Amino acid sequence: NRKHDCLILSTLEELVPHDHLVRKLESTIDWRFIYPMVEKLYSQIGRPSIDPVVLFKMIFINYLFGINSMRKTCEEIKVNIAYRWFLGLSIYDSVPNYSTWSQNYIRRYSDSNVFEQIFDRILNQAVSYGFIDTESVFGDSTHQKASANKRKSVDQEVAVLKKYYEDDLKEEINQDRINHGKKPLKEILEPEIIYDEETGEEINTTKTKHIKESTTDPECGLFHKGEKEKCFAYSHQTICDSNGFVLVSETVPGNVHDSVSFKPAFDKLKKKFTDIENIGLDAGYKTPAIAKEIIESGIKPQMPYKRPMSKKGFFKKNEYVYDEEYDCVICPNGEILKYTTTNKNGYREFKSNPNKCKNCPYLSNCTNSQNHTKVVLIHVWDRFMEEVEEIRHTLGSKEIYDKRKETIERIFADCKESHGLRYTRIRGLKKNQNQALIIFACHNLKRMAKWSWYFTKKSPFSFNFYEYIINFLDSTFKKVILYFKSTTLSTNWNLPIGRFFLV
């Protein structure tokens, strides 16, 4: 058979297509940056080890091309000339065994921060190219199904963890209570004092709660959100820039709420970048604590309208007006609700006069209370929520928030579909954090490689004049819309470009 007996007199360099992704990856970054990162993890004596650059390139092939199995990756490298070229292996060189990566991870990389260093190095390379735009950043969280059966679990009693903002909130609550002539609270989470039976020492414990803990992977959490199926999972709190490059990622158990895991990721972001002006977040992050954290950092939170969570047929919260001068709330019927206390959750309580309420014509639309008393709650940090609403109504705010679907949501979709973010086959929080960093590093690397290849390899004669005209007219039209929105009261300027420019 001619097909099986033909001889190929060619080099690997000639066989790999000039526009293959591996060529773009190789030309984008100098992979020797890995050597100083792992130097301390290798012994200076003994037999020579497998080149660490080859090992890490193998894991990049694993996730970049969506193979998601090191055993299968090694089999693909054996027969794929482009992969061999990328690894620097000739057609006669043997491919490292699939267990080699596992053993190197166990013995060298598991307790190191080399994965975070690789992620940061690729991100810094994108910064040097000028691809990173941090004027507006966008954050969200996505879950990754854990390698754990939801039917194999036990009920565990765990302590309620103290929230990061609790000390600041307690100080604000006590100051508010003092201003109203009330005694300050002792503790928000009251500790219970018990004694160790063996030593007799005092042990302070806090309130506890019951959770489902997987017997297969105890470090994951039971994820349940909206109509999605319950499953054990890990959540990845991620923030990206306007150009779709991942800036930071923090992995937590799936039962941790997005608003709780936001703080560590946001702290990392502020350390890396200091020129951020806006951050776009969905309604799940619209809480007083997060609004305070962002605004005090000098960044504008771009958040959507959140529908009031009042019962159908009842007055909405914004229909009760707070009067700052007299420190009271005025109901829709014009009656006054007086301040009574500030509770341990940080809410000021304003209560109505039941003698007036029982004869009110709007009672059925106001409260179902048996004693005819309406209670309105206003958070001590409500001023930050009001500032968020003011920002939402400023010019250009909606356009910034709308970019979420083009950036962070598209990143999650691409990584789940192409880079193995949908499911995980490894167990443990640390391992999944490292895996997420490699996946997002792959996303950044592929994006950077394609962009740099486009700008450096594109022929000057391939300039598309038609495309340039279209983009110019589109940007000009958007500026015209923003100008008329700011100078007129008309809301009918969202017209398609074809109505004005026929191209």
Short mmCIF file of C-alpha atoms in Angstrom, two decimals:
data_model
loop_
_atom_site.label_atom_id
_atom_site.label_comp_id
_atom_site.label_asym_id
_atom_site.label_seq_id
_atom_site.Cartn_x
_atom_site.Cartn_y
_atom_site.Cartn_z
CA ASN A 1 0.00 0.00 0.00
CA ARG A 2 1.57 3.30 -1.10
CA LYS A 3 0.07 5.24 1.78
CA HIS A 4 1.84 3.08 4.36
CA ASP A 5 5.18 2.60 2.57
CA CYS A 6 5.98 6.19 1.55
CA LEU A 7 9.11 7.86 2.94
CA ILE A 8 8.99 11.41 4.28
CA LEU A 9 12.21 13.35 3.90
CA SER A 10 11.32 16.38 5.98
CA THR A 11 12.08 18.03 9.31
CA LEU A 12 9.60 18.67 12.11
CA GLU A 13 9.99 22.37 11.40
CA GLU A 14 8.67 21.85 7.88
CA LEU A 15 5.83 19.53 8.89
CA VAL A 16 4.23 21.84 11.48
CA PRO A 17 1.90 24.39 9.76
CA HIS A 18 3.16 27.97 9.99
CA ASP A 19 -0.08 29.20 11.64
CA HIS A 20 -0.55 26.31 14.10
CA LEU A 21 -1.39 27.35 17.68
CA VAL A 22 1.83 25.81 19.06
CA ARG A 23 3.88 28.16 16.89
CA LYS A 24 1.94 31.13 18.24
CA LEU A 25 2.49 29.93 21.80
CA GLU A 26 6.21 29.43 21.27
CA SER A 27 6.70 32.86 19.73
CA THR A 28 4.75 34.64 22.46
CA ILE A 29 6.73 33.76 25.57
CA ASP A 30 10.17 32.48 26.50
CA TRP A 31 9.46 29.26 28.39
CA ARG A 32 12.83 29.31 30.15
CA PHE A 33 11.20 31.49 32.83
CA ILE A 34 10.16 28.20 34.48
CA TYR A 35 13.73 27.19 35.39
CA PRO A 36 14.38 29.75 38.17
CA MET A 37 10.91 29.09 39.61
CA VAL A 38 11.53 25.37 40.15
CA GLU A 39 15.28 25.44 40.78
CA LYS A 40 14.94 25.07 44.55
CA LEU A 41 12.57 22.11 44.13
CA TYR A 42 15.24 19.94 42.45
CA SER A 43 18.26 18.28 44.04
CA GLN A 44 21.75 19.16 42.86
CA ILE A 45 22.90 15.53 43.08
CA GLY A 46 21.62 12.26 41.65
CA ARG A 47 20.61 11.35 38.13
CA PRO A 48 19.38 14.05 35.73
CA SER A 49 15.66 14.77 35.95
CA ILE A 50 13.20 15.27 33.11
CA ASP A 51 13.27 18.84 31.85
CA PRO A 52 10.71 20.79 33.95
CA VAL A 53 9.84 22.94 30.92
CA VAL A 54 8.78 19.77 29.08
CA LEU A 55 6.63 18.71 32.05
CA PHE A 56 4.84 22.05 32.28
CA LYS A 57 4.41 22.26 28.53
CA MET A 58 2.73 18.85 28.72
CA ILE A 59 0.20 20.13 31.25
CA PHE A 60 -0.41 23.17 29.04
CA ILE A 61 -1.07 20.86 26.07
CA ASN A 62 -3.43 18.93 28.34
CA TYR A 63 -5.65 21.95 29.08
CA LEU A 64 -5.08 24.14 26.03
CA PHE A 65 -6.34 21.46 23.67
CA GLY A 66 -9.06 20.16 26.00
CA ILE A 67 -7.63 16.66 26.50
CA ASN A 68 -8.04 16.77 30.30
CA SER A 69 -6.24 13.44 30.86
CA MET A 70 -2.48 13.11 31.26
CA ARG A 71 -2.53 9.49 30.09
CA LYS A 72 -4.34 10.47 26.90
CA THR A 73 -2.10 13.54 26.50
CA CYS A 74 1.01 11.34 26.44
CA GLU A 75 -0.59 9.11 23.81
CA GLU A 76 -1.44 12.14 21.68
CA ILE A 77 2.09 13.53 21.94
CA LYS A 78 3.50 10.26 20.58
CA VAL A 79 1.65 10.67 17.26
CA ASN A 80 1.20 14.45 17.02
CA ILE A 81 4.13 16.16 15.28
CA ALA A 82 3.04 19.66 16.38
CA TYR A 83 3.07 18.60 20.05
CA ARG A 84 6.54 17.07 19.65
CA TRP A 85 7.78 20.28 18.02
CA PHE A 86 6.33 22.33 20.91
CA LEU A 87 8.02 20.10 23.52
CA GLY A 88 11.33 20.04 21.65
CA LEU A 89 11.22 16.24 21.17
CA SER A 90 12.43 14.62 17.96
CA ILE A 91 10.49 11.86 16.25
CA TYR A 92 12.83 9.32 17.91
CA ASP A 93 12.67 10.72 21.46
CA SER A 94 10.49 8.87 23.94
CA VAL A 95 7.60 10.74 25.54
CA PRO A 96 7.63 10.93 29.36
CA ASN A 97 5.28 8.44 31.00
CA TYR A 98 1.89 9.75 32.16
CA SER A 99 2.75 8.96 35.79
CA THR A 100 5.82 11.20 35.63
CA TRP A 101 3.76 14.36 36.01
CA SER A 102 1.82 12.90 38.96
CA GLN A 103 4.97 11.92 40.81
CA ASN A 104 6.62 15.27 40.16
CA TYR A 105 3.52 17.04 41.44
CA ILE A 106 3.43 14.93 44.61
CA ARG A 107 7.15 15.24 45.36
CA ARG A 108 7.89 18.78 44.18
CA TYR A 109 5.05 21.04 43.10
CA SER A 110 2.12 20.30 45.44
CA ASP A 111 3.26 22.50 48.33
CA SER A 112 4.89 25.19 46.21
CA ASN A 113 3.45 28.34 44.68
CA VAL A 114 4.90 27.63 41.23
CA PHE A 115 1.42 27.54 39.62
CA GLU A 116 0.60 31.02 40.86
CA GLN A 117 4.02 32.23 39.70
CA ILE A 118 3.43 30.81 36.20
CA PHE A 119 0.00 32.46 36.07
CA ASP A 120 1.48 35.82 37.14
CA ARG A 121 4.38 35.51 34.67
CA ILE A 122 2.00 34.98 31.73
CA LEU A 123 -0.20 37.85 32.94
CA ASN A 124 2.83 40.16 33.23
CA GLN A 125 3.80 39.21 29.69
CA ALA A 126 0.34 40.30 28.51
CA VAL A 127 0.84 43.58 30.42
CA SER A 128 4.17 44.13 28.65
CA TYR A 129 2.44 43.66 25.28
CA GLY A 130 -0.11 46.33 26.27
CA PHE A 131 -3.05 43.92 26.08
CA ILE A 132 -4.34 44.52 29.63
CA ASP A 133 -6.91 47.27 30.21
CA THR A 134 -7.78 47.64 33.90
CA GLU A 135 -9.81 50.84 33.68
CA SER A 136 -12.91 48.64 34.08
CA VAL A 137 -12.73 45.11 35.49
CA PHE A 138 -15.45 42.48 35.85
CA GLY A 139 -15.96 39.82 38.51
CA ASP A 140 -18.07 36.72 38.91
CA SER A 141 -17.95 33.20 40.28
CA THR A 142 -18.52 29.87 38.57
CA HIS A 143 -18.74 26.36 39.97
CA GLN A 144 -16.82 23.29 38.86
CA LYS A 145 -18.31 19.90 39.66
CA ALA A 146 -16.13 17.99 42.11
CA SER A 147 -15.03 14.38 41.77
CA ALA A 148 -17.49 13.32 44.46
CA ASN A 149 -20.83 11.51 44.52
CA LYS A 150 -23.54 13.63 46.16
CA ARG A 151 -25.08 10.47 47.64
CA LYS A 152 -21.91 9.70 49.60
CA SER A 153 -21.98 12.28 52.34
CA VAL A 154 -22.32 12.69 56.08
CA ASP A 155 -23.96 15.37 58.20
CA GLN A 156 -21.35 17.49 59.98
CA GLU A 157 -21.70 20.14 62.65
CA VAL A 158 -19.25 23.00 62.01
CA ALA A 159 -18.62 26.36 63.65
CA VAL A 160 -20.10 29.47 62.04
CA LEU A 161 -17.10 31.36 60.72
CA LYS A 162 -16.68 35.01 61.56
CA LYS A 163 -17.23 37.23 58.52
CA TYR A 164 -14.39 39.52 57.46
CA TYR A 165 -16.40 42.71 57.98
CA GLU A 166 -17.85 41.74 61.36
CA ASP A 167 -15.51 43.85 63.51
CA ASP A 168 -16.13 46.97 61.43
CA LEU A 169 -19.86 46.30 61.46
CA LYS A 170 -19.90 45.85 65.22
CA GLU A 171 -18.09 49.15 65.70
CA GLU A 172 -20.58 50.91 63.42
CA ILE A 173 -23.54 49.29 65.22
CA ASN A 174 -22.31 50.29 68.66
CA GLN A 175 -21.59 53.86 67.55
CA ASP A 176 -25.10 54.09 66.13
CA ARG A 177 -26.63 52.72 69.33
CA ILE A 178 -24.62 55.17 71.46
CA ASN A 179 -25.79 58.05 69.27
CA HIS A 180 -29.37 56.98 69.99
CA GLY A 181 -28.76 56.64 73.74
CA LYS A 182 -28.63 52.84 73.85
CA LYS A 183 -26.07 50.44 75.31
CA PRO A 184 -23.49 48.93 72.90
CA LEU A 185 -23.65 45.24 72.03
CA LYS A 186 -21.11 42.88 73.55
CA GLU A 187 -20.56 40.41 70.70
CA ILE A 188 -22.31 39.66 67.42
CA LEU A 189 -21.38 36.00 67.67
CA GLU A 190 -21.59 35.24 71.39
CA PRO A 191 -18.88 32.72 72.36
CA GLU A 192 -19.82 29.69 74.44
CA ILE A 193 -17.29 28.74 77.14
CA ILE A 194 -16.72 25.02 77.66
CA TYR A 195 -14.02 23.09 79.51
CA ASP A 196 -11.66 20.43 78.18
CA GLU A 197 -12.27 17.26 80.21
CA GLU A 198 -8.59 16.25 80.20
CA THR A 199 -6.80 19.56 80.80
CA GLY A 200 -9.61 21.59 82.36
CA GLU A 201 -8.77 24.57 80.14
CA GLU A 202 -11.43 26.96 78.88
CA ILE A 203 -12.36 26.63 75.19
CA ASN A 204 -14.27 29.38 73.43
CA THR A 205 -16.61 28.14 70.72
CA THR A 206 -19.11 29.96 68.54
CA LYS A 207 -22.45 28.99 67.13
CA THR A 208 -22.54 25.95 64.88
CA LYS A 209 -24.45 24.83 61.79
CA HIS A 210 -25.02 21.53 60.03
CA ILE A 211 -23.67 20.92 56.52
CA LYS A 212 -23.38 17.98 54.12
CA GLU A 213 -19.77 16.84 53.84
CA SER A 214 -18.59 14.53 51.07
CA THR A 215 -16.86 11.36 52.20
CA THR A 216 -14.94 11.23 48.89
CA ASP A 217 -13.61 14.81 48.89
CA PRO A 218 -14.27 16.48 52.26
CA GLU A 219 -12.82 19.82 51.11
CA CYS A 220 -15.48 20.47 48.45
CA GLY A 221 -18.90 21.91 49.29
CA LEU A 222 -22.53 21.17 48.39
CA PHE A 223 -23.42 23.66 45.67
CA HIS A 224 -27.04 24.68 45.14
CA LYS A 225 -28.15 27.80 43.30
CA GLY A 226 -31.52 28.58 41.77
CA GLU A 227 -32.76 25.86 39.45
CA LYS A 228 -29.34 24.21 39.10
CA GLU A 229 -28.90 20.66 40.29
CA LYS A 230 -27.39 20.09 43.73
CA CYS A 231 -23.87 18.76 43.49
CA PHE A 232 -20.56 18.78 45.32
CA ALA A 233 -18.41 21.43 43.69
CA TYR A 234 -15.69 24.04 43.93
CA SER A 235 -16.31 27.71 43.13
CA HIS A 236 -13.82 29.94 41.36
CA GLN A 237 -14.09 33.64 42.20
CA THR A 238 -12.57 35.33 39.16
CA ILE A 239 -11.93 38.91 38.02
CA CYS A 240 -10.94 39.88 34.48
CA ASP A 241 -10.16 43.06 32.54
CA SER A 242 -12.02 44.72 29.66
CA ASN A 243 -10.09 42.69 27.06
CA GLY A 244 -11.01 39.30 28.54
CA PHE A 245 -7.75 38.48 30.36
CA VAL A 246 -8.10 36.84 33.79
CA LEU A 247 -6.41 38.94 36.47
CA VAL A 248 -7.03 36.94 39.67
CA SER A 249 -8.81 33.74 40.67
CA GLU A 250 -9.64 32.35 44.11
CA THR A 251 -10.97 28.82 44.65
CA VAL A 252 -13.33 28.04 47.56
CA PRO A 253 -15.72 25.18 48.44
CA GLY A 254 -18.99 25.22 46.51
CA ASN A 255 -21.10 26.04 49.58
CA VAL A 256 -19.39 29.42 50.11
CA HIS A 257 -21.51 32.32 48.86
CA ASP A 258 -20.12 34.58 46.14
CA SER A 259 -20.34 37.64 48.38
CA VAL A 260 -18.09 35.91 50.96
CA SER A 261 -15.40 34.68 48.54
CA PHE A 262 -15.24 38.10 46.84
CA LYS A 263 -13.06 39.70 49.53
CA PRO A 264 -9.86 37.56 49.10
CA ALA A 265 -10.00 37.88 45.29
CA PHE A 266 -10.56 41.64 45.52
CA ASP A 267 -7.62 42.04 47.92
CA LYS A 268 -5.35 40.21 45.45
CA LEU A 269 -6.60 42.45 42.65
CA LYS A 270 -5.81 45.66 44.55
CA LYS A 271 -2.25 44.48 45.24
CA LYS A 272 -1.61 43.74 41.56
CA PHE A 273 -3.29 46.76 39.95
CA THR A 274 -3.77 50.28 41.33
CA ASP A 275 -5.33 52.05 38.33
CA ILE A 276 -8.81 50.44 38.44
CA GLU A 277 -11.74 52.84 38.06
CA ASN A 278 -14.79 50.56 37.71
CA ILE A 279 -15.71 47.02 38.66
CA GLY A 280 -18.77 45.30 37.18
CA LEU A 281 -20.57 42.76 39.37
CA ASP A 282 -23.96 41.08 39.16
CA ALA A 283 -26.82 41.42 41.66
CA GLY A 284 -25.47 38.64 43.91
CA TYR A 285 -22.72 41.01 45.08
CA LYS A 286 -25.05 43.90 45.81
CA THR A 287 -24.66 43.92 49.60
CA PRO A 288 -23.78 46.77 51.99
CA ALA A 289 -20.47 45.14 53.00
CA ILE A 290 -19.21 44.72 49.42
CA ALA A 291 -20.44 48.18 48.40
CA LYS A 292 -18.51 49.67 51.34
CA GLU A 293 -15.37 47.65 50.54
CA ILE A 294 -15.31 48.77 46.89
CA ILE A 295 -16.23 52.44 47.39
CA GLU A 296 -13.70 52.93 50.20
CA SER A 297 -11.06 51.53 47.83
CA GLY A 298 -11.75 54.41 45.45
CA ILE A 299 -13.39 52.19 42.80
CA LYS A 300 -16.87 52.64 41.33
CA PRO A 301 -19.08 49.53 41.64
CA GLN A 302 -21.17 48.99 38.50
CA MET A 303 -24.12 46.87 39.63
CA PRO A 304 -27.56 46.26 38.10
CA TYR A 305 -31.01 47.14 39.38
CA LYS A 306 -32.11 44.65 42.04
CA ARG A 307 -35.83 44.06 42.29
CA PRO A 308 -37.26 44.65 45.82
CA MET A 309 -37.91 41.37 47.63
CA SER A 310 -41.32 42.41 48.98
CA LYS A 311 -44.43 40.29 48.79
CA LYS A 312 -46.77 40.66 45.88
CA GLY A 313 -49.45 43.30 46.55
CA PHE A 314 -47.43 44.99 49.32
CA PHE A 315 -45.66 48.35 49.30
CA LYS A 316 -42.03 48.26 48.20
CA LYS A 317 -39.27 49.40 50.50
CA ASN A 318 -38.47 52.47 48.40
CA GLU A 319 -42.03 53.73 48.98
CA TYR A 320 -41.08 54.31 52.64
CA VAL A 321 -39.07 57.55 52.76
CA TYR A 322 -36.29 58.05 55.29
CA ASP A 323 -36.01 61.58 56.72
CA GLU A 324 -32.40 62.18 57.78
CA GLU A 325 -33.09 65.43 59.63
CA TYR A 326 -35.67 63.94 61.99
CA ASP A 327 -34.29 60.36 61.83
CA CYS A 328 -37.61 58.76 61.01
CA VAL A 329 -39.39 56.96 58.18
CA ILE A 330 -42.55 58.26 56.50
CA CYS A 331 -44.97 55.64 55.19
CA PRO A 332 -47.09 55.98 51.99
CA ASN A 333 -50.01 57.23 54.11
CA GLY A 334 -47.89 60.07 55.57
CA GLU A 335 -47.52 58.56 59.06
CA ILE A 336 -44.20 58.53 60.96
CA LEU A 337 -42.29 55.36 61.91
CA LYS A 338 -39.96 56.11 64.84
CA TYR A 339 -36.52 54.64 65.53
CA THR A 340 -36.53 51.88 68.17
CA THR A 341 -33.16 50.08 68.07
CA THR A 342 -30.18 48.93 65.99
CA ASN A 343 -30.03 45.13 65.94
CA LYS A 344 -26.96 42.87 65.89
CA ASN A 345 -27.26 42.36 62.11
CA GLY A 346 -26.62 46.06 61.52
CA TYR A 347 -30.16 47.20 60.74
CA ARG A 348 -31.90 50.20 62.29
CA GLU A 349 -35.51 49.32 63.17
CA PHE A 350 -38.26 51.89 62.61
CA LYS A 351 -41.69 50.95 63.96
CA SER A 352 -45.13 52.45 63.38
CA ASN A 353 -47.82 53.36 65.91
CA PRO A 354 -50.25 50.37 65.99
CA ASN A 355 -53.13 52.57 67.11
CA LYS A 356 -52.88 54.56 63.87
CA CYS A 357 -52.10 51.59 61.67
CA LYS A 358 -55.15 49.49 62.61
CA ASN A 359 -57.48 52.07 61.02
CA CYS A 360 -55.23 52.78 58.02
CA PRO A 361 -56.88 52.15 54.60
CA TYR A 362 -53.57 50.75 53.29
CA LEU A 363 -53.02 48.27 56.12
CA SER A 364 -53.54 45.22 53.88
CA ASN A 365 -50.86 46.56 51.51
CA CYS A 366 -48.45 47.36 54.31
CA THR A 367 -48.20 44.53 56.85
CA ASN A 368 -49.75 41.28 58.03
CA SER A 369 -48.61 41.85 61.60
CA GLN A 370 -51.18 40.75 64.18
CA ASN A 371 -50.42 43.77 66.38
CA HIS A 372 -50.75 46.14 63.36
CA THR A 373 -47.13 47.29 63.58
CA LYS A 374 -45.04 47.96 60.49
CA VAL A 375 -41.23 47.56 60.87
CA VAL A 376 -38.87 49.11 58.31
CA LEU A 377 -35.20 48.04 58.40
CA ILE A 378 -32.39 50.33 57.16
CA HIS A 379 -28.78 49.11 57.27
CA VAL A 380 -26.14 51.26 58.99
CA TRP A 381 -24.15 51.06 55.72
CA ASP A 382 -27.14 51.94 53.58
CA ARG A 383 -25.38 55.12 52.45
CA PHE A 384 -23.02 52.97 50.38
CA MET A 385 -25.97 51.24 48.72
CA GLU A 386 -27.43 54.66 47.88
CA GLU A 387 -24.12 55.63 46.29
CA VAL A 388 -24.21 52.44 44.19
CA GLU A 389 -27.64 53.47 42.92
CA GLU A 390 -26.38 56.96 42.09
CA ILE A 391 -23.48 55.44 40.11
CA ARG A 392 -25.92 53.17 38.27
CA HIS A 393 -27.76 56.22 36.90
CA THR A 394 -24.63 58.01 35.67
CA LEU A 395 -23.83 58.32 31.98
CA GLY A 396 -21.99 55.29 30.57
CA SER A 397 -22.66 53.03 33.58
CA LYS A 398 -25.00 50.73 31.68
CA GLU A 399 -22.51 50.35 28.84
CA ILE A 400 -19.78 49.31 31.30
CA TYR A 401 -21.98 46.75 33.05
CA ASP A 402 -23.15 45.29 29.72
CA LYS A 403 -19.54 44.31 28.94
CA ARG A 404 -19.79 41.53 31.52
CA LYS A 405 -21.34 39.21 28.95
CA GLU A 406 -18.43 39.89 26.58
CA THR A 407 -15.71 39.38 29.19
CA ILE A 408 -16.15 37.33 32.37
CA GLU A 409 -19.15 35.30 31.19
CA ARG A 410 -17.45 34.50 27.91
CA ILE A 411 -14.27 33.45 29.75
CA PHE A 412 -16.22 30.95 31.84
CA ALA A 413 -18.02 29.61 28.77
CA ASP A 414 -14.78 29.18 26.83
CA CYS A 415 -12.90 27.56 29.72
CA LYS A 416 -15.76 25.16 30.46
CA GLU A 417 -16.14 24.17 26.82
CA SER A 418 -12.48 24.01 25.77
CA HIS A 419 -10.19 23.86 28.80
CA GLY A 420 -11.78 21.45 31.30
CA LEU A 421 -13.36 23.86 33.78
CA ARG A 422 -16.72 22.07 33.79
CA TYR A 423 -15.62 19.01 35.80
CA THR A 424 -12.59 18.19 37.92
CA ARG A 425 -10.98 14.78 38.31
CA ILE A 426 -8.68 15.80 41.16
CA ARG A 427 -9.54 16.12 44.83
CA GLY A 428 -8.62 18.67 47.43
CA LEU A 429 -8.88 22.47 47.62
CA LYS A 430 -5.17 23.15 47.00
CA LYS A 431 -5.04 20.89 43.93
CA ASN A 432 -8.15 22.47 42.43
CA GLN A 433 -6.77 25.96 43.08
CA ASN A 434 -3.63 25.00 41.16
CA GLN A 435 -5.70 23.47 38.37
CA ALA A 436 -7.85 26.61 38.05
CA LEU A 437 -4.72 28.80 37.84
CA ILE A 438 -3.34 26.63 35.01
CA ILE A 439 -6.68 26.69 33.16
CA PHE A 440 -6.93 30.48 33.37
CA ALA A 441 -3.22 30.77 32.49
CA CYS A 442 -3.99 28.69 29.37
CA HIS A 443 -6.85 31.04 28.52
CA ASN A 444 -4.61 34.11 28.91
CA LEU A 445 -1.75 32.49 27.00
CA LYS A 446 -3.93 31.46 24.05
CA ARG A 447 -5.53 34.90 23.87
CA MET A 448 -2.18 36.66 24.10
CA ALA A 449 -0.62 34.32 21.52
CA LYS A 450 -3.36 34.97 18.97
CA TRP A 451 -3.26 38.73 19.50
CA SER A 452 0.53 39.02 19.34
CA TRP A 453 0.64 36.77 16.25
CA TYR A 454 -1.99 38.93 14.56
CA PHE A 455 -0.13 42.18 15.21
CA THR A 456 3.38 40.90 14.44
CA LYS A 457 2.81 38.43 11.61
CA LYS A 458 0.04 40.18 9.69
CA SER A 459 1.16 41.51 6.30
CA PRO A 460 0.81 45.27 5.81
CA PHE A 461 -0.86 44.56 2.45
CA SER A 462 -3.69 42.66 4.13
CA PHE A 463 -5.16 45.83 5.64
CA ASN A 464 -8.94 45.68 5.38
CA PHE A 465 -10.09 49.19 4.49
CA TYR A 466 -13.76 48.14 4.54
CA GLU A 467 -13.41 46.78 8.10
CA TYR A 468 -11.66 49.97 9.21
CA ILE A 469 -14.50 52.16 7.86
CA ILE A 470 -17.15 50.02 9.57
CA ASN A 471 -15.38 50.19 12.96
CA PHE A 472 -14.83 53.94 12.62
CA LEU A 473 -18.50 54.61 11.84
CA ASP A 474 -19.65 52.32 14.63
CA SER A 475 -17.52 54.08 17.28
CA THR A 476 -18.57 57.51 15.96
CA PHE A 477 -22.24 56.57 16.11
CA LYS A 478 -21.91 55.39 19.73
CA LYS A 479 -20.35 58.72 20.70
CA VAL A 480 -23.23 60.57 19.02
CA ILE A 481 -25.74 58.49 21.00
CA LEU A 482 -23.99 59.25 24.32
CA TYR A 483 -23.90 62.97 23.46
CA PHE A 484 -27.63 63.19 22.73
CA LYS A 485 -28.46 61.09 25.81
CA SER A 486 -26.56 63.57 27.96
CA THR A 487 -28.07 66.69 26.35
CA THR A 488 -31.68 65.62 25.73
CA LEU A 489 -34.42 63.75 27.54
CA SER A 490 -35.08 61.44 24.60
CA THR A 491 -34.77 57.68 25.11
CA ASN A 492 -35.13 56.71 21.45
CA TRP A 493 -31.51 56.98 20.37
CA ASN A 494 -30.77 53.23 20.45
CA LEU A 495 -31.18 52.94 16.68
CA PRO A 496 -29.25 50.48 14.50
CA ILE A 497 -26.28 51.85 12.60
CA GLY A 498 -27.87 50.87 9.29
CA ARG A 499 -30.51 53.59 9.79
CA PHE A 500 -27.81 56.26 9.44
CA PHE A 501 -24.92 54.68 7.53
CA LEU A 502 -25.46 52.38 4.58
CA VAL A 503 -22.27 50.38 4.12
#
